[in-house]
CSV table of C-alpha atoms and ligand atoms in Angstrom, one decimal:
chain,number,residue,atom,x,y,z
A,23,UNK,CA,56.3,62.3,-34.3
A,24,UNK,CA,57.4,59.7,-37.4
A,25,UNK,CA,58.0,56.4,-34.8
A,26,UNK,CA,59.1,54.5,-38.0
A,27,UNK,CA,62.6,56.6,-37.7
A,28,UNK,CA,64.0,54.6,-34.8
A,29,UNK,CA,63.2,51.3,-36.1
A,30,UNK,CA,64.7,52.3,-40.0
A,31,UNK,CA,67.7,50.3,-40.0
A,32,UNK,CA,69.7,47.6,-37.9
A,33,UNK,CA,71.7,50.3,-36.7
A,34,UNK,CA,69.2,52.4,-35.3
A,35,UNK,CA,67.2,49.6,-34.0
A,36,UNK,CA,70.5,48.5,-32.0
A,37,UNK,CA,71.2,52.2,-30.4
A,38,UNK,CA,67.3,52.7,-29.9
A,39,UNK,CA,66.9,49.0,-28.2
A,40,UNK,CA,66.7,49.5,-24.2
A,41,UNK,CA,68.1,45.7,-23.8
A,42,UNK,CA,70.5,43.2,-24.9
A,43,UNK,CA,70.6,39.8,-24.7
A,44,UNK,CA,73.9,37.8,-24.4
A,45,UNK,CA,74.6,34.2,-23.8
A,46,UNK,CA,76.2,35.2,-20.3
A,47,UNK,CA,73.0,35.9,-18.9
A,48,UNK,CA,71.7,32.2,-19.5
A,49,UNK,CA,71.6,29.7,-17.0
A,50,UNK,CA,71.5,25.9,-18.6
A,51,UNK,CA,69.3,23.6,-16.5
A,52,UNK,CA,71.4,19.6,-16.1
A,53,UNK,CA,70.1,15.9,-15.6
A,54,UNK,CA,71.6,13.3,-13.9
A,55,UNK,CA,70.0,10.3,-12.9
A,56,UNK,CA,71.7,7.3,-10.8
A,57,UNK,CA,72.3,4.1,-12.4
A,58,UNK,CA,70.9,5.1,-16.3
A,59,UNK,CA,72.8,2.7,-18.6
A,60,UNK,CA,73.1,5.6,-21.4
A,61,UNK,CA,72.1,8.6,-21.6
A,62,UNK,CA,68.4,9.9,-22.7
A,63,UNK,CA,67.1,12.3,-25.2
A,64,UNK,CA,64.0,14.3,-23.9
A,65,UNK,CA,61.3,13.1,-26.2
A,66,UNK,CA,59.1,16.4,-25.9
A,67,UNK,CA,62.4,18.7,-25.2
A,68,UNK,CA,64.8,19.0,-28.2
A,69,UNK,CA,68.2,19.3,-27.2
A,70,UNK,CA,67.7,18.4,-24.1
A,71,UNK,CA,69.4,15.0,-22.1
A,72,UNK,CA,69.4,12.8,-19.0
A,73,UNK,CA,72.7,12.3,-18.8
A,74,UNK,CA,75.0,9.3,-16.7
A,75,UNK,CA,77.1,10.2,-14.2
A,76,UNK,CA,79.9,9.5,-16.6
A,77,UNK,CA,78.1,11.6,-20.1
A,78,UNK,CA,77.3,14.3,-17.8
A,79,UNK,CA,81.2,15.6,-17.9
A,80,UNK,CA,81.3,15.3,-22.0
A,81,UNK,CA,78.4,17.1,-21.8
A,82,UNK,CA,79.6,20.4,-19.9
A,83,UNK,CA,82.8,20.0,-22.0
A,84,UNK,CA,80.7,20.5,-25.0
A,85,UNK,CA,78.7,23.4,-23.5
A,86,UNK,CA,81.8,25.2,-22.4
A,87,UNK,CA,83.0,24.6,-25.8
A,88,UNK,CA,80.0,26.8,-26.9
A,89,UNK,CA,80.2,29.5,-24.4
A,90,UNK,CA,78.0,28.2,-21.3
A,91,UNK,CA,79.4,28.6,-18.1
A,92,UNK,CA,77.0,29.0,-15.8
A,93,UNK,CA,74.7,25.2,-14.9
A,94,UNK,CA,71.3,24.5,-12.9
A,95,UNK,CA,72.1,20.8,-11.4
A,96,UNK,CA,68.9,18.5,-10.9
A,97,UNK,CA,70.1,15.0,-9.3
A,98,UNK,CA,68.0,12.2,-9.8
A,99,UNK,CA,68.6,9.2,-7.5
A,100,UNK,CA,67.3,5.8,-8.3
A,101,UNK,CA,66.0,4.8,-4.6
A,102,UNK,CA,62.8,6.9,-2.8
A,103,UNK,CA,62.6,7.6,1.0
A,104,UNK,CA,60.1,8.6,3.1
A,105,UNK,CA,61.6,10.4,6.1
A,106,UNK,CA,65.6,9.5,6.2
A,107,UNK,CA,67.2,10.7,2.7
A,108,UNK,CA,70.3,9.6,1.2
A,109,UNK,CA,72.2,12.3,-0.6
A,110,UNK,CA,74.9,10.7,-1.7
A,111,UNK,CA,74.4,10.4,-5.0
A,112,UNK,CA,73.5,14.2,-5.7
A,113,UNK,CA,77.2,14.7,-3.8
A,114,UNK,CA,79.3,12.5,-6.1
A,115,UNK,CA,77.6,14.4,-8.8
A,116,UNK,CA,78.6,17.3,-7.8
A,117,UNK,CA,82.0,16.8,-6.1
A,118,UNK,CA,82.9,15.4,-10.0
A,119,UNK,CA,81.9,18.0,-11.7
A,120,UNK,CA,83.2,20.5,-9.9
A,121,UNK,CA,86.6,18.5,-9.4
A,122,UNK,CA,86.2,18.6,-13.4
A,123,UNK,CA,85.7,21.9,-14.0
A,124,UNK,CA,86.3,24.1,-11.1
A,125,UNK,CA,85.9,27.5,-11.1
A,126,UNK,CA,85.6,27.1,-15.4
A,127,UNK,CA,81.7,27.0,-14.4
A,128,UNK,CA,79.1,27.8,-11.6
A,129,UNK,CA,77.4,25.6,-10.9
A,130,UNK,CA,73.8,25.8,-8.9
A,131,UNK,CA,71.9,22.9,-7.3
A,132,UNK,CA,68.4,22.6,-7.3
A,133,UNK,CA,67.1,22.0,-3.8
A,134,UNK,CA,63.7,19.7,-3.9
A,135,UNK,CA,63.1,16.6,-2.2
A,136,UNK,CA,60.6,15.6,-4.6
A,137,UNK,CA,63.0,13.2,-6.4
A,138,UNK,CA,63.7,11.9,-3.9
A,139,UNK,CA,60.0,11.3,-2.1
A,140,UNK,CA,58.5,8.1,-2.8
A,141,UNK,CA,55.0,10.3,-3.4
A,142,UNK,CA,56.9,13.3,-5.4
A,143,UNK,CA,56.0,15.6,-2.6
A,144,UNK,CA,58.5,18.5,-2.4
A,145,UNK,CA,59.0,17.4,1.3
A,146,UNK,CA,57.8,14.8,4.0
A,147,UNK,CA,54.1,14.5,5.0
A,148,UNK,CA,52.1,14.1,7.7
A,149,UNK,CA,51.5,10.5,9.1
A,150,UNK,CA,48.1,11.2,7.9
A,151,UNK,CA,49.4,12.2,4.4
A,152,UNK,CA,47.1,15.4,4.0
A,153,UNK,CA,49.7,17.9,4.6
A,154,UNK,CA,53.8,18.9,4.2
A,155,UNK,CA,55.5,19.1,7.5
A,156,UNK,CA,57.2,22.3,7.0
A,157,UNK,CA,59.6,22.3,9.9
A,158,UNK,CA,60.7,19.3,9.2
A,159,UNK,CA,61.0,19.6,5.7
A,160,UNK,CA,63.3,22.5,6.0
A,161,UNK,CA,65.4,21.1,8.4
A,162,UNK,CA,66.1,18.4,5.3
A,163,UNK,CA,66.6,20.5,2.9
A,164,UNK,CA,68.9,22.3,4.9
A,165,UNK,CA,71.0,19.4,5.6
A,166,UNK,CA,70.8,18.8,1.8
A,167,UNK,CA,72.0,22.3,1.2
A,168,UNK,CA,74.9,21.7,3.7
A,169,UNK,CA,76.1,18.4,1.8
A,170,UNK,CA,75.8,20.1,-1.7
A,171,UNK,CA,78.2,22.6,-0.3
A,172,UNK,CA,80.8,20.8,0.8
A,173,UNK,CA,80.8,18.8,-2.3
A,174,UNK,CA,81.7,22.1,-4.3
A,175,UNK,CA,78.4,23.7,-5.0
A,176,UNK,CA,78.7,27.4,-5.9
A,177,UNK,CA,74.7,28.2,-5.4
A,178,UNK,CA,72.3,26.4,-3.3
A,179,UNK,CA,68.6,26.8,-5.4
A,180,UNK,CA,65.9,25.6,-3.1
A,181,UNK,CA,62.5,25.0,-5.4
A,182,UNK,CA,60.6,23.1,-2.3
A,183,UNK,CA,58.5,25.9,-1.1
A,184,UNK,CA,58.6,25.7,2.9
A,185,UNK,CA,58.2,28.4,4.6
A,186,UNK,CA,61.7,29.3,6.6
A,187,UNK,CA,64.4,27.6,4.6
A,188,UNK,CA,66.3,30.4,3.4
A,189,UNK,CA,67.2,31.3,6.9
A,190,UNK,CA,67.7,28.3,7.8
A,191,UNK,CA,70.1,27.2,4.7
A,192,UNK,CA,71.8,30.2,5.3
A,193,UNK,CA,72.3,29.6,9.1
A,194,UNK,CA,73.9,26.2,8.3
A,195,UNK,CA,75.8,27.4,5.6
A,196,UNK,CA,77.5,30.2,7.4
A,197,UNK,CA,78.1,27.7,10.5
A,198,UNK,CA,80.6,25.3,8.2
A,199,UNK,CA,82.4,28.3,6.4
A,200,UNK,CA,80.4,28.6,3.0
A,201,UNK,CA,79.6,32.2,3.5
A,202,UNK,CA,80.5,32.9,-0.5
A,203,UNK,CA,77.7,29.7,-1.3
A,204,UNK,CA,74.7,31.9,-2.7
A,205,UNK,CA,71.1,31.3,-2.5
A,206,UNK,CA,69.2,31.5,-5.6
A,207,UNK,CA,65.8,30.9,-3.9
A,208,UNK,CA,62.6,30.3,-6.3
A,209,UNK,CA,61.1,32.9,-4.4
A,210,UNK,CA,58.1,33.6,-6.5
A,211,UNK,CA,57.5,30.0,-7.5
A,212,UNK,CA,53.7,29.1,-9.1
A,213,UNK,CA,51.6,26.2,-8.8
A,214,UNK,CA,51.7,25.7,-12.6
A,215,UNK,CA,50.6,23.5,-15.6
A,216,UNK,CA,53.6,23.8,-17.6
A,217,UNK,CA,56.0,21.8,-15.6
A,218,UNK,CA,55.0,18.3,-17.2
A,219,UNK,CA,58.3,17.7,-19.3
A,220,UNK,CA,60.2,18.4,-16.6
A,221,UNK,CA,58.1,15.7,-14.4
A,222,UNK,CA,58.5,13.3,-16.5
A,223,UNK,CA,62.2,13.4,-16.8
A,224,UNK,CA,62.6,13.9,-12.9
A,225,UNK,CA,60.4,11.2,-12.4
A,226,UNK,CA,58.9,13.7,-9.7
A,227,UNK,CA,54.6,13.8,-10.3
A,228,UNK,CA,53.3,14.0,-7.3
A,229,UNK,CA,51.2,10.8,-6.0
A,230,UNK,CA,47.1,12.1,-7.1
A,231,UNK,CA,45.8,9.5,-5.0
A,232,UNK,CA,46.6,12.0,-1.8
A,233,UNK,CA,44.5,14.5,-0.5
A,234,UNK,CA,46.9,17.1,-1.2
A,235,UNK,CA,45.5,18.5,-4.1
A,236,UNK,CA,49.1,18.5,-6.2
A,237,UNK,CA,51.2,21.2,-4.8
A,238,UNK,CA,48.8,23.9,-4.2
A,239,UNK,CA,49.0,23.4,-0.6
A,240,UNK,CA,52.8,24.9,-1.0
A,241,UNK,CA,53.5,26.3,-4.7
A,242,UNK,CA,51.6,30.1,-5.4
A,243,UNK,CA,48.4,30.2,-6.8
A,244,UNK,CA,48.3,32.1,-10.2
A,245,UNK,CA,45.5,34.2,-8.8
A,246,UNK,CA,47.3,35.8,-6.4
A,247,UNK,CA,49.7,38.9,-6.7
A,248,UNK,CA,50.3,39.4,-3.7
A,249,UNK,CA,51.6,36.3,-2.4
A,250,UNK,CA,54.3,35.8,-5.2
A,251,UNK,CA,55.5,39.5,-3.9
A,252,UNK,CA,55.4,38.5,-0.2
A,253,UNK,CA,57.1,35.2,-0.8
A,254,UNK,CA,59.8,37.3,-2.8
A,255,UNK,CA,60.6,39.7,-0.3
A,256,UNK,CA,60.4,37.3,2.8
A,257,UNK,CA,63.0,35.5,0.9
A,258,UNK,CA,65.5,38.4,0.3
A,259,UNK,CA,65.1,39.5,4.2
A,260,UNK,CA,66.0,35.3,5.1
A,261,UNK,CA,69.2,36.4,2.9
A,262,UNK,CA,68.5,34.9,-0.7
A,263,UNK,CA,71.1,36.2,-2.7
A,264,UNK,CA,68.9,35.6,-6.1
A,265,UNK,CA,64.9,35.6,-5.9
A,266,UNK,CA,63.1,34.1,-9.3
A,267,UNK,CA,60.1,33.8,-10.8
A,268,UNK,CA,58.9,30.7,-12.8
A,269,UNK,CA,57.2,30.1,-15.3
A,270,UNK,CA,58.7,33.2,-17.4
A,271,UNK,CA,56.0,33.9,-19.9
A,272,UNK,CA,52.4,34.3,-17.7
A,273,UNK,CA,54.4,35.5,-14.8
A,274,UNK,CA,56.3,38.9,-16.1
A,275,UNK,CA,53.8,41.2,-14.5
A,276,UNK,CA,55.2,39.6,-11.4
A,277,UNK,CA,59.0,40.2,-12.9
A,278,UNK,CA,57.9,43.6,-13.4
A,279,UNK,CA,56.6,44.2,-10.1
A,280,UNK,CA,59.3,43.0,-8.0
A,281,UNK,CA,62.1,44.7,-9.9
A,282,UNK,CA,60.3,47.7,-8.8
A,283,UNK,CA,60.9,46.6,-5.4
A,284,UNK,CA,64.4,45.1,-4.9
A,285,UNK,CA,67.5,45.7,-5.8
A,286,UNK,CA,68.3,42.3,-5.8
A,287,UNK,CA,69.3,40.1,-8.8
A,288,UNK,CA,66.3,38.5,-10.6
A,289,UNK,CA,66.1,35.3,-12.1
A,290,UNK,CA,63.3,33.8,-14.9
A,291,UNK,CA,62.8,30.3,-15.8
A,292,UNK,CA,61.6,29.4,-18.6
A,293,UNK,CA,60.4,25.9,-17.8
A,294,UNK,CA,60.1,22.9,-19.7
A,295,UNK,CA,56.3,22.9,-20.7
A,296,UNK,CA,56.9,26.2,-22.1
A,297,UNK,CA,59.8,25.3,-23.9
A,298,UNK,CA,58.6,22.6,-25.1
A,299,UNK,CA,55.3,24.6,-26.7
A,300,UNK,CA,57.8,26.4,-28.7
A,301,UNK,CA,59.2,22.9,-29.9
A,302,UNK,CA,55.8,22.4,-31.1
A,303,UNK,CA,55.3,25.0,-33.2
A,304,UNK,CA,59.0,24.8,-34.7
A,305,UNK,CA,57.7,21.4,-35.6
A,306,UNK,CA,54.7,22.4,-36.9
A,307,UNK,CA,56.8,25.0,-39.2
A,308,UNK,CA,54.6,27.4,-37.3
A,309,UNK,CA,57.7,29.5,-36.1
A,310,UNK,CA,62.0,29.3,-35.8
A,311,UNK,CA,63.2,28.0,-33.1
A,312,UNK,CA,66.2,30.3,-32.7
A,313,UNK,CA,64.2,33.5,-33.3
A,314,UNK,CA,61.4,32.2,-31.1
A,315,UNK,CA,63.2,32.0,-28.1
A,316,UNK,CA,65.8,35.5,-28.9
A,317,UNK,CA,62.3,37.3,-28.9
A,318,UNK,CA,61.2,35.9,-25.6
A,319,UNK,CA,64.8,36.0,-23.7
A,320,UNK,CA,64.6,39.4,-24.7
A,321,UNK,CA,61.0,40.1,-23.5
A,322,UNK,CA,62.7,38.6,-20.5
A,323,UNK,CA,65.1,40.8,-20.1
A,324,UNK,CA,63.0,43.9,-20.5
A,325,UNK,CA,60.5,42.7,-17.7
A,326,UNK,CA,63.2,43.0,-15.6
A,327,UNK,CA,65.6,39.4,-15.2
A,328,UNK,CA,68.9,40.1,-15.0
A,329,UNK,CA,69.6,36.4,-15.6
A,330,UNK,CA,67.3,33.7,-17.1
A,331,UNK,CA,66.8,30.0,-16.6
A,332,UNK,CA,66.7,28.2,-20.2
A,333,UNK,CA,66.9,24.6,-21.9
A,334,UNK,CA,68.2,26.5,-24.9
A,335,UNK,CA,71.3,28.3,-23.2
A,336,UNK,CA,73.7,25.9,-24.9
A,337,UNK,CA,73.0,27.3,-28.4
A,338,UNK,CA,72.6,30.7,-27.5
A,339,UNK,CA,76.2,32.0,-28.5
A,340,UNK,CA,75.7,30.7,-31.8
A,341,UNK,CA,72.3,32.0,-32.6
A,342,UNK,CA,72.9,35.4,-31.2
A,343,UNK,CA,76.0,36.1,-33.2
B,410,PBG,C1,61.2,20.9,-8.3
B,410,PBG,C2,61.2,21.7,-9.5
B,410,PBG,C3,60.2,21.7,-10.5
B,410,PBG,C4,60.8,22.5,-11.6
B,410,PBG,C5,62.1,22.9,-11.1
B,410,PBG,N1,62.3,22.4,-9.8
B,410,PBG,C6,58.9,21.0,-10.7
B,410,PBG,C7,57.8,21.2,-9.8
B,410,PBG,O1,57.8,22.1,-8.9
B,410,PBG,O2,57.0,20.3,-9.9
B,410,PBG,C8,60.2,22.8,-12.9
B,410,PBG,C9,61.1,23.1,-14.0
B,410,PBG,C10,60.6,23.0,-15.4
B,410,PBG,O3,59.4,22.6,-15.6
B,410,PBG,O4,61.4,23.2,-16.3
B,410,PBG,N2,60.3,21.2,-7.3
């Protein structure tokens, strides 16, 4: 058999390839932090802002402009709590943008109380500060969720890691009429190194000094298979309407896996650290930027995602054409 025949020409290559990539499938991940003066470039993220509550809305203009329609909201407020939150902030974000836009975009909120903690812990802890308090963590979140929706969210994306909170979101969301909100739940979510950038820019490392050993106590450990499954599939049965799977790269086994398992759509992230390797290299002249990420997206897409989480969504449209 002469394998070289199917990968002769552009043509063939295009009828022989079993996926396609187009900028539809991305999802662009948004900043917005409370009481910024102007907004900020990422300094180890190229392309990649902080924006104000005001630059925020020039922002999506220009990335509508260039094809993007579909947004991953992370609110960053300027005060910390403990145990009673404030959302109110993360609401005016989002009821402007969406009185903006409307239904021109999608727009997803990340669901996390660690920017909003004053330790960076996903939730609230213990009195003793050794452990999350899961129930009551959820029932935060949930509340979260319930504002987020009635400020226009179109997709509720809780990253926090408690056990119980899809039902739970779902419950309260269904109660006040939002039935058509979905729930893109980072189902298979890892306790990972490569979420530094991102950190940084949410202001959201979580306090070392506890005895909580970062957040393996509540993200997956990269040893385990089975767990990243489990979590997955408990997730679909609470009602998630999306699972994921984040990091992308290290993690496709597990994009593999479950898309042998559910029917349901699956989502990759591509998070910051790993984006921001590839930023390294470009700038190293070690590899294109453009290509670089086509050839991973696409990797992506063979694994399995049927939508993928990327910094780089907003010039997508142009590189792939
Ligand atoms: C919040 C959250 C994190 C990311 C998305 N939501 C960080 C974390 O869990 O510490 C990471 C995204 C990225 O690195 O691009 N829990």
């Amino acid at each position: 058999m002469n394998q070289r025949r199917l990968r002769a020409s552009t043509h063939v290559r295009e009828l022989a390839g079993t996926v396609t990539i187009s900028h539809r499938d991305l999802i662009q991940p948004i900043f917005v932090e409370q009481g910024i003066p102007e907004r900020i470039a990422n300094p180890s993220m190229s392309g990649v802002f902080t924006d104000t509550e005001t630059s925020i809305i020039q922002q999506i203009t220009d990335d509508v402009a260039k094809g993007v329609h579909k947004f991953l909201l992370f609110p960053i407020p300027n005060q910390r709590f403990e145990y009673e939150f404030n959302f109110e902030f993360a609401e005016k974000v989002v009821r402007h943008i969406k009185q903006c836009f409307g239904d021109a975009i999608w727009l997803a909120c990340d669901l996390c109380l660690c920017s909003y903690t004053v330790h960076g812990h996903c939730g609230v802890l213990n009195a003793e500060k050794t452990r999350m308090e899961n129930d009551l963590s959820v029932q935060i979140l949930a509340d979260y969720a319930l504002t987020l929706a009635n400020a226009g969210a179109d997709c509720i994306a809780p990253s926090d890691m408690n056990d119980g909170r899809i039902k739970a979101i779902r419950q309260i969301l269904d109660a006040h009429k939002h039935d058509v909100v979905s729930i893109m739940s980072y189902s298979s979510k890892f306790s990972s190194n490569f979420y530094g950038p991102f950190r940084d820019v949410c202001k959201s490392t979580p306090d070392k000094t506890l005895k909580l050993q970062g957040r393996k106590t509540y993200q997956i450990d990269p040893s385990n298979l089975h767990d990243a499954i489990s979590s997955s599939l408990r997730d679909a049965q609470e009602g998630a309407d999306f699972l994921m799977v984040k990091p992308a790269l290290p993690y496709l086994d597990i994009l593999v896996r479950l898309s042998q398992k559910t029917d349901i759509p699956l989502v990759i992230y591509h998070v910051s650290g790993e984006y921001a390797a590839i930023d390294l290299l470009v700038r190293e002249h070690l590899i294109e930027k453009n290509v670089a990420h086509i050839e991973l997206w696409t990797a992506f897409k063979r694994a399995g995602a049927s939508a993928i989480i990327t910094y780089a969504a907003r010039d997508a449209r142009e590189w792939l054409t």
